[in-house]
Coordinates of C-alpha atoms in Angstrom, one line a residue:
M1 CA 23.6 6.8 32.3
T2 CA 19.7 6.8 32.9
T3 CA 18.1 6.5 29.7
E4 CA 14.2 5.6 29.1
L5 CA 12.9 3.2 26.2
R6 CA 9.6 3.9 25.2
T7 CA 7.5 3.7 22.5
L8 CA 6.9 7.0 20.2
S9 CA 3.9 9.1 20.6
P10 CA 2.7 11.3 17.7
V11 CA 3.8 14.6 19.2
E12 CA 7.3 13.5 19.5
W13 CA 7.7 12.6 15.8
D14 CA 9.6 15.7 14.7
G15 CA 12.6 15.3 17.3
W16 CA 12.7 11.4 16.9
Y17 CA 13.1 11.8 13.0
A18 CA 15.8 14.7 13.4
T19 CA 17.8 12.1 15.4
L20 CA 17.5 9.4 12.6
E21 CA 18.2 12.0 10.0
R22 CA 21.2 13.2 12.0
A23 CA 22.3 9.7 12.2
F24 CA 22.2 9.3 8.4
G25 CA 24.6 12.1 7.8
G26 CA 22.4 15.4 9.1
V27 CA 20.9 16.0 5.0
A28 CA 17.1 17.0 5.9
E29 CA 14.6 15.4 3.9
S30 CA 11.9 16.9 1.7
D31 CA 8.6 17.9 3.3
E32 CA 7.2 15.3 0.9
E33 CA 9.3 12.7 2.0
R34 CA 9.0 13.3 5.7
A35 CA 5.1 13.7 5.3
L36 CA 5.2 10.0 3.8
W37 CA 7.3 8.5 6.1
R38 CA 5.2 9.9 8.8
D39 CA 1.9 8.5 7.2
L40 CA 3.5 5.1 7.1
A41 CA 4.8 5.1 10.6
E42 CA 3.1 2.7 12.8
F43 CA 3.5 4.6 16.2
D44 CA 2.8 1.6 18.2
R45 CA 5.8 -0.1 16.8
S46 CA 8.0 2.9 16.9
L47 CA 10.6 3.1 19.9
G48 CA 12.9 5.9 21.1
V49 CA 15.4 6.0 23.8
W50 CA 15.6 9.3 25.6
D51 CA 18.3 10.8 27.7
G52 CA 16.5 13.4 29.6
E53 CA 14.7 15.4 26.9
A54 CA 16.9 14.2 24.1
C55 CA 16.0 11.4 22.0
V56 CA 19.3 9.4 21.3
G57 CA 18.0 6.2 19.7
T58 CA 15.2 5.2 17.2
A59 CA 13.7 2.1 15.9
G60 CA 10.7 1.2 14.0
A61 CA 8.7 -1.9 12.3
C62 CA 6.3 -2.0 9.6
S63 CA 3.7 -4.7 9.6
F64 CA 4.2 -6.6 6.1
R65 CA 3.1 -9.8 4.3
M66 CA 6.3 -11.3 2.5
S67 CA 6.3 -13.7 -0.2
V68 CA 7.9 -16.9 0.7
P69 CA 8.9 -20.4 -1.4
G70 CA 5.4 -21.7 -2.2
G71 CA 3.7 -18.3 -2.9
A72 CA 2.5 -17.7 0.6
L73 CA 2.4 -14.2 1.9
V74 CA 3.7 -14.2 5.6
P75 CA 3.2 -11.8 8.0
A76 CA 6.8 -10.0 8.8
A77 CA 7.9 -7.2 10.8
G78 CA 9.8 -4.9 8.5
V79 CA 12.6 -3.5 10.6
T80 CA 13.7 0.3 9.7
M81 CA 14.6 3.5 11.2
V82 CA 17.2 2.1 13.3
S83 CA 19.8 4.7 14.8
V84 CA 21.6 5.4 17.8
A85 CA 23.2 9.0 18.3
A86 CA 27.0 9.4 18.1
T87 CA 27.2 10.5 21.6
H88 CA 25.6 7.5 23.3
R89 CA 27.3 4.6 21.2
R90 CA 28.5 1.2 22.9
R91 CA 25.9 1.8 25.7
G92 CA 23.5 -0.6 25.1
V93 CA 21.3 1.5 23.5
L94 CA 20.7 -0.7 20.2
T95 CA 20.7 -3.8 21.9
R96 CA 17.8 -2.7 24.3
M97 CA 15.9 -1.6 21.2
M98 CA 16.3 -4.8 19.4
R99 CA 15.4 -6.8 22.6
R100 CA 12.0 -4.9 22.9
Q101 CA 11.4 -5.0 19.2
L102 CA 12.0 -8.7 18.7
D103 CA 9.8 -9.5 22.0
D104 CA 6.8 -7.3 20.6
V105 CA 7.1 -9.2 16.7
R106 CA 6.7 -12.4 19.0
E107 CA 3.6 -11.1 21.0
R108 CA 2.1 -10.1 17.7
G109 CA 2.5 -13.5 16.1
E110 CA 4.6 -12.4 13.4
A111 CA 7.3 -15.4 12.7
L112 CA 9.7 -13.6 10.7
A113 CA 11.5 -10.0 11.0
V114 CA 13.4 -8.5 8.1
L115 CA 15.4 -5.6 7.2
T116 CA 17.9 -3.9 5.0
A117 CA 21.1 -2.8 6.6
S118 CA 23.3 0.6 6.0
E119 CA 26.1 -1.4 8.0
P120 CA 25.6 -5.2 7.6
A121 CA 27.9 -6.1 10.2
I122 CA 25.5 -5.0 12.8
Y123 CA 22.7 -7.2 12.7
G124 CA 24.4 -10.9 12.8
R125 CA 24.5 -10.7 16.5
F126 CA 20.7 -10.5 16.6
G127 CA 20.1 -13.2 14.5
Y128 CA 19.6 -11.8 11.3
G129 CA 21.2 -13.4 8.0
V130 CA 21.5 -12.2 4.5
G131 CA 18.6 -14.2 2.8
A132 CA 18.6 -12.2 -0.3
F133 CA 20.9 -10.5 -2.6
E134 CA 20.7 -7.7 -5.4
T135 CA 22.6 -7.1 -8.7
R136 CA 23.9 -3.8 -9.8
A137 CA 24.9 -3.0 -13.3
E138 CA 26.5 -0.3 -15.6
I139 CA 25.7 -1.3 -19.3
D140 CA 27.3 0.0 -21.9
T141 CA 24.8 0.2 -24.6
A142 CA 26.9 1.6 -27.3
R143 CA 28.6 -1.7 -27.3
V144 CA 26.2 -4.2 -25.8
R145 CA 23.6 -5.7 -28.1
L146 CA 20.5 -7.6 -27.0
A147 CA 19.1 -10.8 -28.7
V148 CA 15.4 -10.7 -28.0
P149 CA 12.9 -13.6 -28.1
E150 CA 10.6 -14.2 -31.2
G151 CA 7.6 -12.2 -30.6
T152 CA 9.0 -9.2 -29.1
D153 CA 8.1 -6.9 -31.9
G154 CA 4.4 -7.7 -31.2
V155 CA 4.7 -5.7 -27.6
R156 CA 3.7 -2.3 -27.9
L157 CA 5.0 0.3 -25.9
R158 CA 3.8 3.7 -24.7
Y159 CA 4.7 6.5 -22.1
A160 CA 2.2 7.1 -19.3
P161 CA 2.2 9.7 -16.9
L162 CA 2.5 8.9 -13.5
A163 CA 0.5 11.9 -12.3
D164 CA -2.5 9.7 -13.5
E165 CA -4.1 7.5 -10.8
A166 CA -5.2 5.2 -13.3
V167 CA -1.6 4.5 -14.6
R168 CA -0.3 4.4 -11.1
Q169 CA -3.1 1.6 -10.2
T170 CA -2.1 -0.4 -13.3
C171 CA 1.3 -0.6 -12.3
E172 CA 0.4 -1.6 -8.8
E173 CA -1.8 -4.6 -10.1
I174 CA 1.1 -5.7 -12.2
Y175 CA 3.4 -5.8 -9.1
A176 CA 0.9 -7.4 -7.1
R177 CA 0.4 -10.3 -9.5
A178 CA 4.5 -10.7 -9.6
V179 CA 4.7 -10.9 -5.7
P180 CA 3.8 -14.5 -4.7
G181 CA 6.1 -15.6 -7.8
R182 CA 9.4 -14.6 -6.0
P183 CA 10.3 -14.8 -2.4
G184 CA 11.2 -11.7 -0.6
M185 CA 8.7 -9.4 -2.4
L186 CA 6.3 -7.5 -0.4
A187 CA 2.6 -7.4 -0.7
R188 CA 2.1 -3.5 -0.4
Q189 CA -0.1 -2.4 2.3
P190 CA -2.4 0.8 1.7
G191 CA 0.0 3.9 1.3
W192 CA 3.2 1.8 0.4
E193 CA 2.2 2.3 -3.3
R194 CA 3.4 5.8 -2.9
V195 CA 7.0 4.7 -1.8
P196 CA 8.1 3.4 -5.3
V197 CA 6.9 6.9 -7.1
L198 CA 8.4 9.1 -4.5
D199 CA 10.3 11.6 -6.7
P200 CA 12.3 14.4 -4.6
E201 CA 14.2 16.6 -6.7
K202 CA 17.6 16.1 -4.5
D203 CA 17.5 12.3 -5.1
R204 CA 17.5 12.4 -8.9
G205 CA 21.4 13.1 -8.8
G206 CA 20.8 15.5 -11.9
A207 CA 18.6 13.0 -13.7
S208 CA 14.9 13.7 -15.1
A209 CA 12.0 13.3 -13.2
L210 CA 10.6 9.7 -13.0
Q211 CA 9.0 8.5 -16.2
C212 CA 6.9 5.5 -17.0
V213 CA 6.4 3.2 -19.9
L214 CA 3.7 0.7 -20.2
A215 CA 4.0 -2.8 -22.4
E216 CA 0.7 -4.1 -23.7
D217 CA 0.0 -6.7 -26.1
A218 CA -2.1 -6.2 -29.6
D219 CA -5.4 -6.2 -27.5
G220 CA -4.0 -3.4 -25.0
T221 CA -3.8 -5.5 -22.2
V222 CA -1.0 -4.3 -19.9
L223 CA 1.8 -6.8 -19.4
G224 CA 4.4 -4.9 -17.7
F225 CA 6.0 -1.7 -16.8
V226 CA 9.3 0.2 -16.5
R227 CA 9.8 3.5 -14.3
L228 CA 13.2 5.1 -15.5
R229 CA 14.9 8.4 -15.3
V230 CA 17.6 10.1 -18.0
Q231 CA 20.4 12.0 -16.8
P232 CA 21.9 13.8 -19.7
Q233 CA 25.5 14.4 -20.1
W234 CA 28.0 15.3 -22.8
G235 CA 31.7 14.6 -23.8
P236 CA 34.1 15.6 -26.1
A237 CA 32.4 13.3 -28.7
G238 CA 28.8 14.1 -27.8
A239 CA 26.1 12.7 -26.0
E240 CA 27.1 10.1 -23.2
G241 CA 23.4 10.0 -21.2
V242 CA 22.7 7.8 -18.7
V243 CA 19.2 5.8 -18.5
V244 CA 18.7 4.9 -14.6
L245 CA 16.3 1.9 -14.2
E246 CA 14.2 2.2 -10.9
D247 CA 11.6 -0.3 -11.6
L248 CA 10.8 -3.0 -14.1
E249 CA 7.8 -5.5 -13.3
V250 CA 6.3 -8.1 -16.1
A251 CA 3.5 -10.2 -14.9
D252 CA 1.1 -11.7 -17.8
P253 CA -2.5 -11.1 -16.2
R254 CA -3.4 -14.3 -18.2
A255 CA -1.5 -16.5 -16.5
P256 CA -2.4 -18.1 -13.0
R257 CA -0.9 -16.2 -10.1
G258 CA 2.5 -17.1 -8.7
S259 CA 3.3 -19.2 -11.8
G260 CA 6.5 -19.1 -13.6
A261 CA 4.5 -18.5 -16.9
S262 CA 3.4 -15.2 -15.1
M263 CA 6.6 -13.6 -16.6
D264 CA 6.1 -12.4 -20.5
P265 CA 9.7 -13.0 -22.2
Q266 CA 8.4 -11.0 -24.8
A267 CA 7.2 -7.9 -22.7
Y268 CA 10.5 -7.9 -20.6
A269 CA 12.6 -8.1 -23.7
A270 CA 10.5 -5.2 -25.1
L271 CA 11.0 -2.9 -22.2
L272 CA 14.5 -3.8 -21.8
R273 CA 15.2 -3.0 -25.3
F274 CA 13.4 0.4 -25.0
L275 CA 15.8 1.4 -22.1
F276 CA 19.1 0.4 -24.4
G277 CA 17.5 2.2 -27.2
I278 CA 16.7 6.0 -25.9
D279 CA 18.3 8.8 -28.0
L280 CA 21.2 10.5 -26.5
T281 CA 22.3 8.0 -24.1
S282 CA 24.9 5.3 -23.9
T283 CA 24.6 3.8 -20.6
L284 CA 22.0 1.7 -18.8
R285 CA 22.2 1.8 -14.8
L286 CA 20.7 -0.9 -12.9
R287 CA 20.1 0.2 -9.4
S288 CA 18.8 -3.1 -8.0
R289 CA 17.7 -6.3 -9.8
P290 CA 17.5 -10.0 -8.7
V291 CA 20.6 -12.0 -8.9
D292 CA 19.1 -14.5 -11.5
D293 CA 17.4 -11.3 -13.5
A294 CA 17.0 -12.4 -17.4
W295 CA 19.0 -9.5 -18.6
Q296 CA 21.9 -11.4 -18.1
H297 CA 21.0 -14.0 -20.7
L298 CA 20.1 -11.3 -23.4
V299 CA 23.2 -9.2 -23.5
S300 CA 25.9 -9.9 -26.0
D301 CA 28.7 -9.2 -23.4
V302 CA 28.2 -9.4 -19.7
R303 CA 31.6 -8.2 -18.8
R304 CA 30.8 -5.0 -20.6
C305 CA 27.7 -4.9 -17.8
A306 CA 30.1 -4.7 -14.9
P307 CA 27.4 -6.8 -12.8
R308 CA 28.2 -6.3 -9.2
Q309 CA 26.3 -8.1 -6.4
R310 CA 25.7 -6.8 -2.8
D311 CA 23.6 -8.1 0.4
W312 CA 20.0 -6.6 0.3
L313 CA 17.6 -8.4 2.5
H314 CA 18.5 -9.7 5.9
V315 CA 16.2 -12.2 7.5
R316 CA 15.5 -13.5 11.0
L317 CA 13.4 -16.2 12.4
V318 CA 11.2 -14.9 15.3
D319 CA 9.3 -18.3 15.6
V320 CA 11.2 -21.2 14.0
G321 CA 8.4 -23.5 14.1
A322 CA 5.7 -21.2 12.5
A323 CA 8.1 -19.7 10.1
L324 CA 9.5 -23.2 8.6
E325 CA 5.8 -24.3 8.5
A326 CA 4.7 -21.2 6.3
R327 CA 6.6 -22.0 3.3
T328 CA 6.9 -25.1 1.1
Y329 CA 10.1 -27.3 -0.1
R330 CA 11.0 -28.2 -3.5
T331 CA 11.6 -32.0 -2.6
P332 CA 10.3 -34.1 0.4
V333 CA 12.5 -33.2 3.5
D334 CA 12.6 -34.8 6.9
V335 CA 15.2 -33.5 9.0
V336 CA 15.7 -32.7 12.7
F337 CA 17.6 -29.3 13.3
E338 CA 19.5 -28.4 16.5
V339 CA 19.1 -24.6 16.4
Q340 CA 21.3 -22.0 18.6
D341 CA 19.7 -18.8 19.4
A342 CA 21.0 -16.8 22.4
F343 CA 19.2 -13.7 21.6
C344 CA 15.8 -15.3 21.5
P345 CA 16.1 -18.5 23.5
W346 CA 12.6 -19.6 22.9
N347 CA 14.0 -20.8 19.6
E348 CA 16.8 -22.9 21.2
G349 CA 16.5 -26.5 20.8
R350 CA 15.6 -29.4 18.4
W351 CA 13.1 -28.9 15.5
R352 CA 11.8 -31.6 13.3
L353 CA 10.7 -30.1 9.9
T354 CA 8.9 -32.5 7.5
G355 CA 7.5 -31.2 4.4
D356 CA 7.4 -31.1 0.6
A357 CA 5.9 -29.0 -2.3
K358 CA 2.2 -29.1 -0.8
G359 CA 3.2 -28.3 2.9
A360 CA 5.2 -28.6 6.0
V361 CA 5.1 -29.3 9.7
C362 CA 7.9 -28.1 12.2
A363 CA 7.5 -29.1 16.0
R364 CA 9.8 -29.7 18.9
S365 CA 11.4 -33.0 18.9
A366 CA 13.5 -35.1 21.1
D367 CA 15.0 -37.1 18.4
P368 CA 18.8 -37.0 17.6
A369 CA 19.7 -33.8 15.5
D370 CA 20.7 -34.4 11.8
V371 CA 21.9 -30.7 11.2
A372 CA 23.2 -27.9 13.5
L373 CA 23.2 -24.3 13.1
S374 CA 22.2 -20.8 14.5
V375 CA 19.0 -18.8 13.7
R376 CA 21.2 -16.8 11.7
E377 CA 22.0 -19.7 9.1
L378 CA 18.4 -20.5 9.0
G379 CA 17.5 -17.0 8.4
A380 CA 19.8 -16.8 5.6
A381 CA 18.5 -20.2 3.7
Y382 CA 15.0 -19.5 4.6
L383 CA 13.9 -17.9 1.3
G384 CA 15.8 -20.5 -0.8
G385 CA 18.7 -18.2 -2.3
V386 CA 21.7 -19.3 0.2
P387 CA 22.3 -23.0 0.1
L388 CA 22.6 -24.6 3.4
A389 CA 25.6 -26.4 1.7
S390 CA 27.7 -23.2 1.3
L391 CA 27.1 -22.2 4.8
A392 CA 28.4 -25.7 5.7
A393 CA 31.5 -25.2 3.6
A394 CA 32.1 -21.9 5.6
G395 CA 31.8 -23.8 8.8
R396 CA 28.6 -22.0 10.1
V397 CA 26.4 -25.5 9.6
R398 CA 27.3 -28.9 10.8
E399 CA 25.8 -32.1 9.3
L400 CA 25.2 -34.6 12.0
R401 CA 23.8 -37.5 9.8
E402 CA 25.3 -38.2 6.7
G403 CA 23.0 -37.1 3.9
A404 CA 21.0 -34.9 5.7
L405 CA 22.7 -31.6 4.7
A406 CA 22.2 -32.6 1.0
E407 CA 18.4 -33.5 1.6
A408 CA 18.0 -30.0 3.4
T409 CA 19.8 -27.9 0.8
V410 CA 17.8 -29.2 -2.2
A411 CA 14.5 -28.8 -0.3
F412 CA 15.2 -25.4 0.9
G413 CA 16.0 -24.1 -2.6
S414 CA 13.8 -21.8 -4.7
D415 CA 13.3 -21.7 -8.4
V416 CA 13.8 -17.9 -8.4
A417 CA 16.2 -16.0 -6.4
P418 CA 14.7 -14.1 -3.7
W419 CA 14.6 -10.3 -3.8
L420 CA 13.2 -7.3 -2.3
P421 CA 12.2 -4.9 -5.1
H422 CA 12.3 -1.5 -2.6
G423 CA 13.6 -0.5 0.6
F424 CA 11.4 0.7 3.6

């Protein structure tokens, strides 16, 4: 087989995107969706593999800035639109694209690559580890009650039209304030604010168009928002509608950016209570929430919420030294890592990490190693949501100096669970 791997040109977009659509089931997207993804595409970061005139492989990357522990926004490549035609599987097409892509990420000086996986088993061999999970739930709002904090009644709620540019901008400002406070969140680049409000009818599943409700204090300051759909359903006993939560963000503009105080408990509880109380509904469906989301501590019966967890953000350290220096650490740490990285051999070897809550330094070292692991495990632990000790219990991390594993595990932790609010 003779195939050509090259960067996508704008005139090849339609054929390239059709290859991607076919790989994901062949259902054509709406004109609005196609136009948005074309507008957001970075053609110099979009790869294709061609067999003659036929495109048989696709892979793209987006230039993001991602929050890491400590609140810094670190340049990261958002890997996306990866597919291989069924006619060309097991011929090395994906490996060639991943090789070219990670080389390019390194040349651009991005220390991280991240992705969401349609099939999570694929990307471990390329050095990606699951660094953030999400929680989904189906809450029986007819039987589950909320215990809201004092002051919740002082929060005012109002519907706000998403067609109003000022409303969308207000939501983006709340989102932007929340980003530094939770690892894994993406600072939305121009154009990406359109993604959360993309609302093709075919994706509603019989539910309503997207609705928006704002939470305000007594002075009219917006503290948070929720975007939702309502899916009417009827059973023998009457209404059994479903509320589908798409987005819920709360960030007090009066609090310092990135601080724990930026989360206003009363505004959060008021928005959640609103979702519980919508007429003609008996179920609240949470599509994707952080694993430590506060709703779990407000409900009367978590079993009737049917929470379930799944992998979400996969993280790859492209430059180990730069990535480990970019974040801070909960407690002082001084550990030498022995890193294995067969796919990106420039990361192989020993790295000494010294740091604390103020900053860190990570450089090559000839000192004896304290902890041995692959770059995949470093990616899993990087955002603070997967303890190194848990990976060691699975046999994927080895402690070489007594006490080093505990030191690193505590230092790598995060006060809040990492989470990615939306895909890309």
